Coordinates of N, CA and C and ligand atoms in Angstrom, one line a residue:
M257 N 14.4 3.5 -24.2 CA 14.9 4.5 -26.3 C 13.9 5.3 -26.2
S258 N 14.6 6.0 -26.9 CA 14.1 6.9 -27.6 C 13.3 7.2 -28.8
C259 N 12.1 7.8 -28.7 CA 11.4 6.9 -29.9 C 12.3 7.7 -31.8
I260 N 13.0 8.6 -31.0 CA 14.3 8.9 -32.2 C 14.3 8.2 -32.7
E261 N 14.6 6.8 -32.5 CA 15.6 5.6 -33.1 C 14.1 5.0 -34.4
N262 N 13.1 5.4 -33.1 CA 12.3 4.4 -34.8 C 11.1 5.6 -35.8
I263 N 12.2 6.4 -36.1 CA 12.0 7.5 -36.7 C 12.7 7.3 -38.4
D264 N 11.9 7.3 -39.7 CA 12.3 7.1 -41.0 C 12.6 7.7 -40.9
K265 N 14.3 8.6 -41.0 CA 14.5 9.6 -41.4 C 14.2 10.5 -43.4
S266 N 14.3 8.7 -43.8 CA 14.0 9.5 -44.9 C 12.2 10.3 -44.9
R267 N 11.8 9.7 -44.3 CA 9.9 10.7 -44.1 C 10.2 11.7 -43.4
V268 N 10.7 12.5 -42.5 CA 10.1 13.2 -41.8 C 9.8 14.5 -42.9
P269 N 8.6 14.8 -41.9 CA 7.4 16.3 -42.7 C 8.3 17.0 -42.6
R270 N 9.1 18.0 -43.6 CA 9.7 19.1 -44.8 C 8.9 20.3 -43.2
H271 N 7.4 20.6 -43.7 CA 6.5 21.6 -42.9 C 5.8 20.9 -40.9
V272 N 6.3 21.2 -39.7 CA 5.1 21.0 -38.8 C 5.0 21.9 -38.5
A273 N 3.4 22.3 -37.6 CA 3.2 23.4 -37.3 C 2.3 23.7 -36.0
I274 N 2.5 23.8 -34.4 CA 2.4 23.1 -33.8 C 1.7 25.3 -32.5
I275 N 0.1 24.3 -32.5 CA -0.4 25.1 -31.4 C 0.0 25.2 -30.5
M276 N 0.7 26.2 -29.7 CA 0.9 26.2 -28.7 C 0.0 25.5 -27.5
D277 N -0.7 24.5 -26.5 CA -1.4 25.6 -26.1 C -1.6 24.9 -23.9
G278 N -1.7 25.4 -23.5 CA -1.3 24.7 -22.2 C -1.0 25.7 -21.1
N279 N -0.6 27.0 -20.7 CA 0.2 26.8 -20.3 C -0.2 28.2 -19.2
G280 N -1.6 28.5 -19.1 CA -2.6 29.1 -18.3 C -2.1 27.5 -17.6
R281 N -3.2 26.4 -17.6 CA -3.1 25.3 -17.1 C -3.1 25.0 -16.9
W282 N -1.1 24.6 -17.2 CA 0.1 24.8 -16.4 C -0.4 25.5 -14.8
A283 N 0.0 26.8 -15.2 CA 0.8 28.0 -14.3 C -0.7 27.3 -13.0
A284 N -2.3 27.5 -13.5 CA -3.3 27.8 -12.6 C -2.9 26.2 -12.0
Q285 N -1.9 25.1 -11.8 CA -1.7 23.6 -11.4 C -0.9 23.5 -10.2
R286 N 0.2 24.4 -10.3 CA 1.0 25.0 -9.1 C 0.9 26.0 -9.0
G287 N -0.8 26.6 -8.8 CA -0.8 27.8 -8.4 C -0.2 29.0 -8.3
N288 N -0.2 28.6 -9.7 CA 1.1 30.5 -10.0 C -0.3 31.1 -10.9
K289 N 0.6 32.8 -11.4 CA -0.4 33.1 -12.4 C 0.1 32.7 -13.6
R290 N -0.7 32.5 -14.6 CA -0.7 32.3 -16.0 C 0.7 32.9 -16.8
T291 N 1.2 33.9 -16.5 CA 2.8 34.7 -16.9 C 3.7 33.7 -17.5
F292 N 3.4 32.7 -15.4 CA 4.3 31.8 -15.1 C 4.8 30.5 -15.7
G293 N 3.3 30.4 -16.2 CA 2.6 29.7 -17.5 C 3.9 29.8 -19.1
H294 N 4.1 31.1 -19.3 CA 4.5 31.2 -20.1 C 5.5 31.3 -20.4
K295 N 6.2 31.7 -19.6 CA 7.5 32.3 -19.0 C 8.2 30.5 -19.0
H296 N 7.3 29.9 -19.0 CA 8.3 27.6 -18.6 C 7.9 27.5 -20.1
G297 N 6.8 28.2 -20.6 CA 6.8 27.0 -22.3 C 7.6 28.2 -22.9
V298 N 8.7 29.3 -23.1 CA 10.1 28.9 -24.0 C 11.1 28.0 -23.8
K299 N 11.6 27.4 -22.3 CA 11.5 25.4 -22.8 C 10.8 25.3 -24.2
S300 N 9.9 25.0 -23.9 CA 9.6 24.2 -24.7 C 10.1 24.4 -26.5
V301 N 10.2 25.9 -26.0 CA 10.4 26.2 -28.1 C 11.6 25.9 -27.8
R302 N 12.3 25.8 -26.8 CA 13.7 25.9 -27.3 C 13.7 24.1 -27.8
S303 N 13.2 22.9 -27.2 CA 12.7 22.4 -27.4 C 13.1 21.5 -28.9
A304 N 11.2 22.3 -28.8 CA 11.1 22.1 -30.4 C 11.6 21.9 -31.6
I305 N 12.9 23.5 -31.0 CA 13.3 23.9 -32.6 C 14.9 23.2 -32.9
T306 N 15.2 22.4 -31.3 CA 16.3 21.5 -31.6 C 16.0 19.9 -32.1
A307 N 14.4 19.4 -32.3 CA 14.5 18.3 -32.1 C 14.0 18.6 -33.6
A308 N 13.4 19.5 -33.7 CA 13.3 19.8 -35.4 C 14.1 20.2 -36.3
A309 N 15.4 20.6 -35.6 CA 16.6 20.7 -36.7 C 17.2 19.2 -36.9
E310 N 16.7 18.9 -35.9 CA 17.4 17.6 -35.4 C 17.6 16.3 -36.8
I311 N 16.1 16.1 -36.7 CA 15.7 15.2 -37.6 C 15.1 16.5 -39.4
G312 N 15.9 17.0 -39.5 CA 16.1 17.6 -40.6 C 14.5 18.1 -40.8
V313 N 13.4 17.9 -40.0 CA 12.8 19.2 -40.2 C 13.0 20.7 -40.7
K314 N 12.7 21.4 -42.2 CA 12.5 22.6 -42.7 C 12.2 23.7 -42.8
Y315 N 10.7 23.6 -41.7 CA 10.4 24.2 -41.6 C 9.0 24.1 -40.2
L316 N 8.9 25.3 -39.0 CA 8.7 24.6 -37.8 C 8.0 26.3 -37.6
T317 N 6.7 25.6 -37.6 CA 6.1 27.3 -37.6 C 5.0 27.1 -35.5
L318 N 5.1 28.7 -35.3 CA 4.8 28.7 -33.8 C 4.0 29.5 -34.3
Y319 N 2.7 28.3 -33.5 CA 1.4 29.6 -33.6 C 1.5 30.5 -31.5
A320 N 2.2 31.6 -31.8 CA 3.0 32.4 -30.6 C 2.0 33.2 -30.0
F321 N 1.0 33.9 -30.6 CA 0.1 34.6 -30.1 C -1.3 34.9 -31.5
S322 N -2.5 34.7 -31.1 CA -3.6 35.0 -32.3 C -4.1 36.4 -32.7
T323 N -4.7 36.9 -33.2 CA -5.2 37.8 -33.1 C -6.6 38.3 -32.3
E324 N -7.0 36.8 -31.7 CA -8.0 36.9 -30.7 C -7.2 37.4 -29.2
N325 N -5.3 37.0 -29.0 CA -5.5 36.9 -27.4 C -5.5 38.1 -27.9
W326 N -5.0 39.0 -28.1 CA -5.1 40.8 -27.7 C -6.3 41.2 -26.8
N327 N -7.9 40.3 -26.2 CA -9.1 40.1 -25.8 C -8.6 40.2 -24.4
R328 N -6.9 39.5 -24.1 CA -7.1 38.7 -22.7 C -6.4 40.0 -22.3
P329 N -6.8 39.5 -20.7 CA -6.0 40.7 -20.0 C -4.8 41.8 -20.5
K330 N -5.6 42.9 -19.5 CA -3.7 43.1 -20.2 C -2.5 42.9 -19.5
Y331 N -2.2 43.1 -18.5 CA -1.4 42.9 -17.0 C -0.1 41.0 -18.8
E332 N -1.1 40.5 -18.8 CA -1.6 38.8 -19.5 C -0.6 39.3 -21.1
V333 N -1.3 40.3 -21.3 CA -0.6 40.6 -23.3 C 0.6 41.1 -22.7
D334 N 0.5 42.2 -22.0 CA 2.2 43.3 -22.6 C 3.9 42.1 -21.6
A335 N 2.7 41.1 -20.3 CA 3.6 40.7 -20.5 C 4.2 39.2 -22.2
L336 N 3.3 39.2 -22.8 CA 3.5 38.1 -23.6 C 4.4 39.2 -24.3
M337 N 4.7 40.3 -24.4 CA 4.5 41.1 -25.3 C 7.2 41.4 -24.8
T338 N 6.7 41.8 -23.2 CA 8.0 42.0 -23.2 C 9.1 40.5 -23.8
L339 N 8.1 39.7 -22.5 CA 8.5 37.2 -23.1 C 9.8 37.9 -24.5
M340 N 8.4 37.8 -25.9 CA 8.7 37.8 -26.8 C 10.0 38.6 -27.3
V341 N 9.9 39.3 -27.0 CA 11.0 40.3 -27.5 C 12.3 40.2 -26.7
N342 N 12.3 39.5 -25.9 CA 13.5 39.5 -23.9 C 13.6 37.6 -25.0
V343 N 13.0 36.9 -25.1 CA 13.1 35.5 -25.7 C 14.3 35.2 -27.6
I344 N 13.1 36.5 -28.0 CA 14.1 36.9 -29.2 C 15.5 36.9 -29.2
K345 N 15.5 37.9 -28.2 CA 16.8 39.1 -27.9 C 17.8 38.1 -28.2
A346 N 17.3 37.1 -26.3 CA 18.6 36.2 -26.1 C 18.8 34.8 -26.1
E347 N 17.6 34.5 -27.5 CA 18.2 33.5 -28.7 C 18.3 33.3 -29.6
A348 N 18.8 35.4 -29.9 CA 19.8 35.2 -31.8 C 21.0 34.6 -32.0
D349 N 21.7 35.1 -30.5 CA 22.3 34.2 -31.6 C 23.6 32.9 -31.7
D350 N 22.2 32.0 -31.0 CA 22.4 31.0 -30.7 C 21.5 29.9 -32.0
L351 N 20.9 30.4 -32.7 CA 20.0 30.6 -33.7 C 20.9 30.8 -34.9
K352 N 21.1 32.0 -35.1 CA 22.3 31.7 -36.0 C 24.0 30.9 -35.4
K353 N 24.2 30.7 -35.0 CA 24.8 29.7 -34.6 C 24.1 28.7 -36.1
N354 N 22.8 27.9 -35.0 CA 22.8 26.6 -35.6 C 21.9 27.1 -36.8
N355 N 21.9 27.8 -37.5 CA 21.5 28.3 -38.9 C 20.2 28.6 -39.2
V356 N 19.7 28.1 -37.6 CA 18.2 28.8 -38.3 C 17.6 30.9 -38.6
Q357 N 16.6 30.2 -39.6 CA 16.4 31.3 -40.2 C 14.7 31.9 -39.3
L358 N 14.7 32.2 -38.7 CA 13.1 33.5 -38.9 C 11.9 33.9 -39.6
K359 N 11.4 33.9 -40.0 CA 10.1 34.9 -40.3 C 9.0 35.0 -39.2
V360 N 8.2 36.2 -38.7 CA 7.6 36.8 -38.4 C 6.0 36.4 -39.6
I361 N 5.3 36.1 -39.0 CA 4.2 36.2 -39.8 C 2.8 36.9 -39.1
G362 N 2.3 37.3 -39.4 CA 1.0 37.5 -38.6 C 0.5 40.1 -38.6
D363 N -0.3 40.2 -38.1 CA -0.3 41.6 -38.6 C 0.5 42.7 -38.0
K364 N 1.4 42.4 -38.8 CA 2.7 43.1 -38.0 C 2.7 45.2 -37.0
N365 N 2.1 44.7 -38.0 CA 1.1 46.1 -37.3 C 0.8 47.0 -36.5
S366 N -0.1 46.1 -36.1 CA -0.9 45.9 -34.1 C 0.0 45.4 -33.3
L367 N 1.8 45.4 -33.7 CA 2.7 45.4 -32.4 C 2.8 46.2 -32.2
P368 N 3.1 46.2 -30.8 CA 3.5 47.4 -30.3 C 5.3 47.2 -30.8
V369 N 5.2 48.8 -31.0 CA 6.6 48.9 -32.0 C 8.3 48.8 -31.6
R370 N 8.8 48.7 -30.0 CA 9.6 47.1 -29.8 C 9.7 46.5 -30.2
V371 N 8.7 45.9 -30.5 CA 8.3 43.9 -30.2 C 8.1 44.1 -32.1
C372 N 8.1 44.9 -33.5 CA 7.9 44.7 -34.4 C 9.5 44.9 -35.0
N373 N 10.2 46.1 -34.5 CA 11.7 46.1 -34.5 C 12.1 45.3 -34.1
E374 N 12.7 44.8 -33.2 CA 13.3 43.8 -33.4 C 12.4 42.6 -34.2
V375 N 11.9 42.3 -33.9 CA 11.6 41.0 -35.2 C 12.0 41.2 -36.3
E376 N 12.0 42.0 -36.5 CA 12.5 43.2 -37.8 C 13.4 42.3 -37.8
R377 N 14.6 43.8 -36.2 CA 15.8 43.1 -37.3 C 15.8 42.1 -36.8
I378 N 15.5 40.5 -36.7 CA 16.0 39.4 -36.4 C 16.1 38.6 -37.0
E379 N 15.6 39.7 -38.4 CA 14.8 38.0 -39.3 C 16.0 38.5 -40.6
K380 N 16.2 39.8 -39.7 CA 17.3 40.4 -41.5 C 19.1 39.4 -40.7
N381 N 18.8 40.0 -39.0 CA 20.3 39.0 -38.6 C 20.4 37.7 -39.6
L382 N 19.3 37.3 -39.1 CA 19.6 35.6 -39.7 C 19.1 34.9 -40.9
K383 N 19.4 36.7 -41.6 CA 18.1 36.0 -43.1 C 19.0 34.8 -44.0
N384 N 20.1 35.4 -44.2 CA 21.2 34.5 -44.9 C 21.3 32.6 -44.5
N385 N 20.8 32.4 -43.2 CA 20.9 31.3 -43.0 C 20.7 31.0 -43.8
T386 N 20.4 28.6 -43.9 CA 19.8 27.9 -44.2 C 19.6 26.8 -44.3
G387 N 20.3 26.1 -42.7 CA 18.6 25.0 -42.2 C 17.7 25.3 -42.0
L388 N 17.2 24.8 -40.7 CA 15.7 25.1 -40.4 C 15.0 26.9 -40.5
T389 N 13.9 26.7 -40.7 CA 13.3 28.2 -40.9 C 12.0 28.3 -39.9
V390 N 12.4 29.4 -38.7 CA 10.9 28.6 -37.3 C 10.5 29.9 -37.9
V391 N 9.0 29.4 -38.3 CA 7.7 30.5 -38.8 C 7.0 31.1 -37.7
M392 N 8.0 32.4 -37.0 CA 6.6 32.5 -35.4 C 5.5 33.2 -36.3
A393 N 4.4 32.8 -35.7 CA 2.5 32.9 -36.2 C 2.6 34.2 -34.5
L394 N 2.6 36.0 -35.2 CA 2.6 36.3 -34.1 C 1.3 38.0 -34.4
S395 N 0.4 37.8 -33.8 CA -0.4 39.0 -34.1 C -1.6 38.5 -35.5
Y396 N -1.2 37.0 -35.1 CA -1.7 36.0 -36.2 C -2.8 35.1 -36.5
S397 N -4.0 35.3 -37.2 CA -5.7 34.3 -37.8 C -5.1 34.3 -39.0
S398 N -6.0 33.0 -39.1 CA -6.3 32.8 -40.9 C -7.4 34.1 -41.5
H399 N -8.4 34.8 -40.9 CA -9.0 35.3 -41.2 C -8.7 36.6 -41.4
W400 N -7.3 37.4 -40.8 CA -6.9 38.4 -40.7 C -6.4 37.9 -42.2
E401 N -5.6 37.0 -42.3 CA -4.8 36.5 -43.7 C -5.4 36.7 -44.5
I402 N -6.7 35.4 -44.6 CA -7.5 35.8 -46.3 C -7.7 36.9 -46.3
I403 N -8.4 37.3 -45.3 CA -8.8 39.7 -45.2 C -7.9 39.7 -46.5
N404 N -6.5 39.3 -46.1 CA -5.4 39.9 -46.3 C -5.2 40.2 -47.9
A405 N -5.3 39.3 -48.2 CA -4.5 37.9 -49.3 C -6.3 38.4 -50.6
V406 N -7.2 38.4 -50.2 CA -8.5 38.9 -50.8 C -8.7 40.3 -51.8
K407 N -8.6 40.9 -50.6 CA -7.6 42.9 -50.5 C -6.7 42.5 -51.6
S408 N -5.3 42.1 -51.3 CA -4.6 41.8 -52.6 C -4.7 41.9 -53.8
I409 N -5.3 41.1 -53.9 CA -5.3 40.5 -54.6 C -6.2 41.2 -55.9
A410 N -7.7 41.9 -54.7 CA -8.6 42.9 -55.6 C -7.6 43.9 -56.4
A411 N -7.1 44.8 -54.6 CA -6.3 45.9 -55.6 C -5.5 45.3 -57.3
D412 N -4.8 44.5 -57.1 CA -3.7 43.6 -57.9 C -4.8 43.6 -59.6
V413 N -6.1 43.1 -59.6 CA -7.7 43.5 -60.4 C -7.9 44.7 -60.5
K414 N -7.8 46.0 -59.9 CA -8.1 46.8 -59.8 C -7.1 47.9 -61.2
K415 N -5.6 47.5 -61.0 CA -4.6 47.5 -60.8 C -4.6 47.4 -62.6
E416 N -5.2 46.4 -62.9 CA -5.2 44.9 -64.5 C -3.5 44.9 -64.3
K417 N -3.4 43.9 -62.8 CA -1.5 43.9 -63.1 C -1.7 42.1 -63.2
I418 N -3.1 41.7 -62.3 CA -4.2 40.6 -63.1 C -5.8 40.2 -63.2
S419 N -5.5 39.3 -63.9 CA -6.8 39.0 -64.4 C -7.6 38.4 -63.5
V420 N -9.6 38.7 -63.2 CA -9.7 37.8 -62.4 C -9.8 35.8 -63.4
E421 N -9.4 36.2 -64.1 CA -9.4 35.0 -65.0 C -7.3 34.0 -64.2
D422 N -7.0 35.0 -63.7 CA -5.6 34.4 -63.3 C -5.6 33.7 -61.8
I423 N -6.9 35.0 -60.8 CA -7.2 33.8 -59.5 C -7.2 32.2 -60.0
S424 N -6.5 31.1 -59.2 CA -6.4 30.1 -59.4 C -5.4 30.0 -57.1
Q425 N -5.3 28.0 -56.5 CA -5.6 28.1 -55.8 C -4.2 28.4 -55.9
D426 N -3.1 28.8 -56.9 CA -1.5 28.3 -56.7 C -1.3 30.1 -56.6
L427 N -2.2 31.0 -57.0 CA -1.9 32.4 -57.2 C -2.8 32.6 -55.4
F428 N -3.9 32.4 -56.2 CA -4.1 32.3 -53.4 C -2.9 32.3 -52.6
D429 N -2.9 31.3 -52.7 CA -1.3 30.9 -51.9 C 0.0 32.1 -52.3
H430 N 0.6 32.6 -53.5 CA 1.8 33.9 -53.3 C 1.3 34.6 -52.7
Y431 N -0.3 35.3 -52.2 CA -0.7 36.1 -51.6 C -0.5 36.1 -49.9
L432 N -0.5 34.7 -49.4 CA -0.4 34.4 -48.3 C 0.8 35.0 -47.4
S433 N 0.2 35.5 -46.4 CA 1.8 35.7 -45.5 C 2.8 34.0 -45.7
T434 N 2.3 33.6 -46.0 CA 3.4 31.8 -46.5 C 2.9 31.7 -47.4
A435 N 3.3 32.7 -47.8 CA 4.0 32.1 -49.5 C 5.4 31.7 -50.4
E436 N 5.8 30.8 -50.9 CA 7.4 31.0 -50.8 C 7.9 29.3 -49.3
I437 N 6.4 29.5 -48.7 CA 6.7 27.6 -47.5 C 5.4 27.2 -47.9
P438 N 6.3 25.7 -47.8 CA 5.4 24.3 -48.3 C 3.8 24.2 -47.7
N439 N 3.0 24.1 -47.0 CA 1.9 23.4 -46.4 C 2.5 22.7 -45.6
P440 N 1.7 22.8 -44.1 CA 2.1 21.9 -43.2 C 2.0 20.4 -43.3
E441 N 2.9 19.2 -43.1 CA 2.2 18.4 -43.5 C 1.7 17.4 -42.6
L442 N 2.5 18.2 -41.7 CA 1.3 17.8 -39.4 C 1.4 19.1 -39.0
L443 N 0.8 19.5 -38.3 CA -0.4 19.7 -37.6 C 0.1 19.3 -35.6
I444 N 0.6 19.5 -35.2 CA 0.4 19.2 -33.4 C -0.3 20.3 -32.7
R445 N -1.5 20.2 -32.0 CA -1.7 20.7 -30.9 C -1.7 20.3 -29.4
T446 N -1.2 21.2 -27.8 CA -1.1 20.6 -27.3 C -2.3 20.9 -26.6
S447 N -2.1 20.0 -24.6 CA -3.3 20.5 -23.8 C -4.8 19.1 -23.8
G448 N -5.0 18.3 -24.9 CA -5.6 18.2 -25.2 C -6.8 18.7 -26.0
E449 N -7.1 20.1 -26.8 CA -7.4 20.7 -27.1 C -8.4 20.2 -28.5
A450 N -9.2 20.1 -29.5 CA -8.8 19.5 -30.7 C -9.8 20.3 -31.2
R451 N -9.1 21.7 -31.7 CA -9.1 22.9 -32.6 C -8.3 23.4 -33.2
L452 N -8.6 24.4 -34.0 CA -7.5 25.3 -35.1 C -7.8 26.8 -34.9
S453 N -8.3 27.0 -34.1 CA -7.8 28.4 -33.8 C -7.7 29.8 -34.5
N454 N -8.2 29.0 -36.2 CA -8.1 30.1 -36.7 C -6.5 30.5 -36.7
F455 N -5.6 28.9 -37.4 CA -4.8 28.5 -37.7 C -4.9 28.5 -39.3
L456 N -3.4 29.5 -39.3 CA -3.5 27.7 -41.0 C -4.7 27.6 -41.3
L457 N -5.7 28.3 -40.8 CA -6.8 27.2 -42.0 C -6.7 27.0 -43.3
W458 N -6.2 27.3 -44.3 CA -6.3 27.0 -45.6 C -5.6 26.4 -46.0
Q459 N -4.1 26.6 -45.6 CA -2.7 25.7 -45.8 C -2.7 24.2 -44.9
L460 N -4.1 24.5 -44.1 CA -4.0 22.3 -43.8 C -5.0 22.4 -43.8
A461 N -5.3 22.0 -45.0 CA -6.0 21.9 -45.5 C -6.0 20.0 -45.6
Y462 N -4.3 19.7 -46.3 CA -4.1 18.0 -46.2 C -3.9 17.9 -44.8
T463 N -3.0 18.4 -44.3 CA -2.5 18.5 -42.7 C -3.0 17.5 -41.8
E464 N -1.4 16.0 -41.5 CA -2.7 15.4 -41.0 C -2.5 16.5 -39.5
L465 N -3.4 15.6 -38.9 CA -3.1 16.4 -37.1 C -3.1 16.3 -36.0
Y466 N -2.5 16.2 -34.7 CA -2.0 15.1 -33.8 C -2.1 16.3 -32.5
F467 N -3.1 15.8 -32.1 CA -3.6 16.6 -30.6 C -3.1 15.0 -29.9
S468 N -2.4 16.0 -28.9 CA -1.1 15.7 -27.1 C -2.3 16.2 -26.4
P469 N -1.8 15.0 -25.3 CA -2.5 15.9 -23.9 C -1.9 16.6 -22.9
V470 N -0.3 16.8 -23.7 CA 0.5 16.8 -23.0 C 0.7 18.0 -22.9
L471 N 0.6 19.7 -21.7 CA -0.2 20.8 -21.6 C 1.5 21.3 -22.5
W472 N 1.7 22.3 -23.1 CA 2.7 23.0 -23.5 C 3.9 22.9 -22.6
P473 N 4.6 23.1 -21.6 CA 4.7 23.7 -21.0 C 5.6 22.0 -20.0
D474 N 5.1 21.5 -20.3 CA 5.7 19.3 -20.3 C 6.4 19.0 -21.4
F475 N 6.1 20.5 -22.7 CA 6.1 18.9 -24.4 C 7.5 20.0 -24.1
G476 N 7.9 18.1 -24.4 CA 9.6 17.8 -24.7 C 10.3 17.3 -26.3
K477 N 10.9 17.5 -26.5 CA 11.8 16.3 -27.7 C 10.9 15.3 -27.6
E478 N 10.9 14.5 -26.4 CA 10.1 13.2 -26.9 C 9.5 13.8 -27.5
E479 N 8.3 14.2 -26.8 CA 7.0 14.4 -27.2 C 7.1 14.2 -28.6
F480 N 7.9 16.3 -29.5 CA 8.2 16.2 -30.6 C 8.2 14.4 -31.5
F481 N 9.1 13.6 -30.5 CA 9.5 12.6 -31.3 C 8.1 12.0 -32.0
Q482 N 7.6 11.9 -31.1 CA 6.3 10.8 -30.8 C 5.7 11.6 -31.5
A483 N 4.7 12.1 -32.2 CA 4.2 13.2 -33.2 C 4.7 12.6 -34.3
I484 N 6.2 13.0 -34.8 CA 6.6 12.3 -35.6 C 6.7 11.2 -35.6
C485 N 6.4 9.8 -35.1 CA 6.1 8.6 -35.0 C 4.7 8.5 -35.7
D486 N 3.8 9.1 -35.0 CA 2.6 9.3 -34.9 C 2.3 9.4 -36.7
Y487 N 2.4 10.4 -36.7 CA 2.6 10.4 -38.4 C 3.2 10.0 -39.4
Q488 N 4.4 9.6 -39.3 CA 5.0 8.7 -40.0 C 3.6 7.0 -40.8
K489 N 3.2 6.7 -38.9 CA 2.2 6.2 -39.5 C 1.0 5.7 -40.3
R490 N 0.6 6.9 -41.1 CA -0.1 8.0 -41.3 C -0.2 7.0 -42.7
E491 N -1.1 7.2 -43.2 CA -0.8 7.0 -44.6 C -2.0 8.4 -45.2
R492 N -0.9 9.6 -46.1 CA -2.0 10.3 -46.7 C -2.4 9.6 -48.4
R493 N -3.3 10.0 -48.7 CA -4.5 9.6 -49.3 C -4.4 11.1 -50.3
F494 N -5.1 12.6 -49.5 CA -5.5 13.4 -50.5 C -6.0 12.6 -51.0
G495 N -7.4 12.6 -50.9 CA -8.8 11.9 -51.4 C -8.9 10.7 -53.0
M496 N -7.5 10.3 -52.5 CA -7.4 8.4 -53.7 C -8.2 8.0 -53.1
I497 N -7.8 7.2 -53.0 CA -8.0 5.8 -52.0 C -5.9 5.2 -52.3
S498 N -6.1 3.9 -51.2 CA -4.7 2.3 -50.2 C -4.1 2.7 -51.6
E499 N -5.3 1.8 -52.6 CA -3.5 1.3 -53.3 C -3.3 2.3 -54.5
Q500 N -3.6 3.7 -54.7 CA -3.5 4.6 -55.8 C -2.0 4.5 -55.1
I501 N -2.2 5.1 -53.0 CA -0.6 5.9 -53.2 C 0.0 4.6 -52.8
Q502 N -0.1 3.4 -53.1 CA 0.7 2.5 -53.0 C 1.3 1.7 -54.1
K503 N 1.1 2.2 -55.2 CA 0.7 1.6 -56.4 C 0.4 3.7 -57.6
P504 N 1.4 3.4 -57.4 CA 1.7 5.1 -58.0 C 1.4 5.3 -59.7
N505 N 1.2 4.3 -60.4 CA 0.9 3.9 -61.9 C -0.5 3.3 -61.8
L506 N -1.0 3.1 -60.7 CA -2.4 2.5 -60.9 C -3.4 2.8 -61.6
K507 N -3.6 2.8 -63.2 CA -4.5 3.7 -63.3 C -7.0 3.3 -62.9
Ligands
FPP657 C1 -1.6 29.1 -25.0 O1 -1.9 28.8 -24.3 C2 -0.2 29.7 -25.1 C3 0.3 31.4 -25.0 C4 -0.9 32.5 -25.8 C5 1.4 31.3 -25.6 C6 2.5 31.5 -26.2 C7 4.0 31.2 -26.1 C8 4.7 31.1 -25.5 C9 4.9 29.6 -25.5 C10 6.0 32.2 -24.4 C11 7.2 32.5 -25.9 C12 7.2 31.7 -27.6 C13 8.0 32.0 -28.4 C14 7.4 31.8 -29.4 C15 8.7 33.0 -27.2 P1 -3.0 29.2 -23.3 O2 -2.2 30.4 -21.9 O3 -3.9 29.1 -24.1 O4 -3.3 28.0 -21.7 P2 -4.3 27.9 -21.5 O5 -5.7 27.4 -22.7 O6 -3.9 26.7 -20.5 O7 -5.6 28.9 -20.5

């Protein structure tokens, strides 16, 4: 029986974020180069998108390439950039047909021009879709994003567009690359590693964390549904006590 049967469709997280980890180890286990693992990771990207759309998730954020990943060997960085462009190109028609939007977050200026142009072209092409939004974090890190937001806020204060007193949690949200996107209710990290790796640090403040031992190329729809089932067993208290969650009018 598929785990999808156990999912309560009325309590599906609106936003799921994934740290797709373990491609390199998956390839090494098969005596292959790391890039072999990345290529096989693409089918898990497809499965996650299909599974998320199937149960009504509105936003799926995928950590595809971090700011720190630029420090990997050149052959791997080049292969990953080529893979991103090829995958986005190859999947564009299917994404359009399936009503999926694409939004890329990260330091687009640091991307090779061909990658930047292609992602912007596809983002534009899918912008009228209304179903699942796939947010691809590309050359992204939270430290980069937060510093960027602070600089923009400081510039707006200097230009007297806003005052220091206007700075609030809500205002800060709007200066992040995820402005307009709700915070993830669930973060999945594959491959057994249990850390956040500079990913959505501000946005994950109250997110439920799910660490799966499965390496990313083996993470299929069933594993995605298992993560959702696990999430639905959690009680999200946001600093309150259990009784307040169960009886919202309790004083
Ligand atoms: C982490 O595994 C994975 C990456 C840095 C790249 C993720 C890229 C893909 C899944 C390919 C295509 C993606 C899209 C969105 C088109 P790792 O290399 O750190 O694995 P390891 O920890 O086992 O070394």
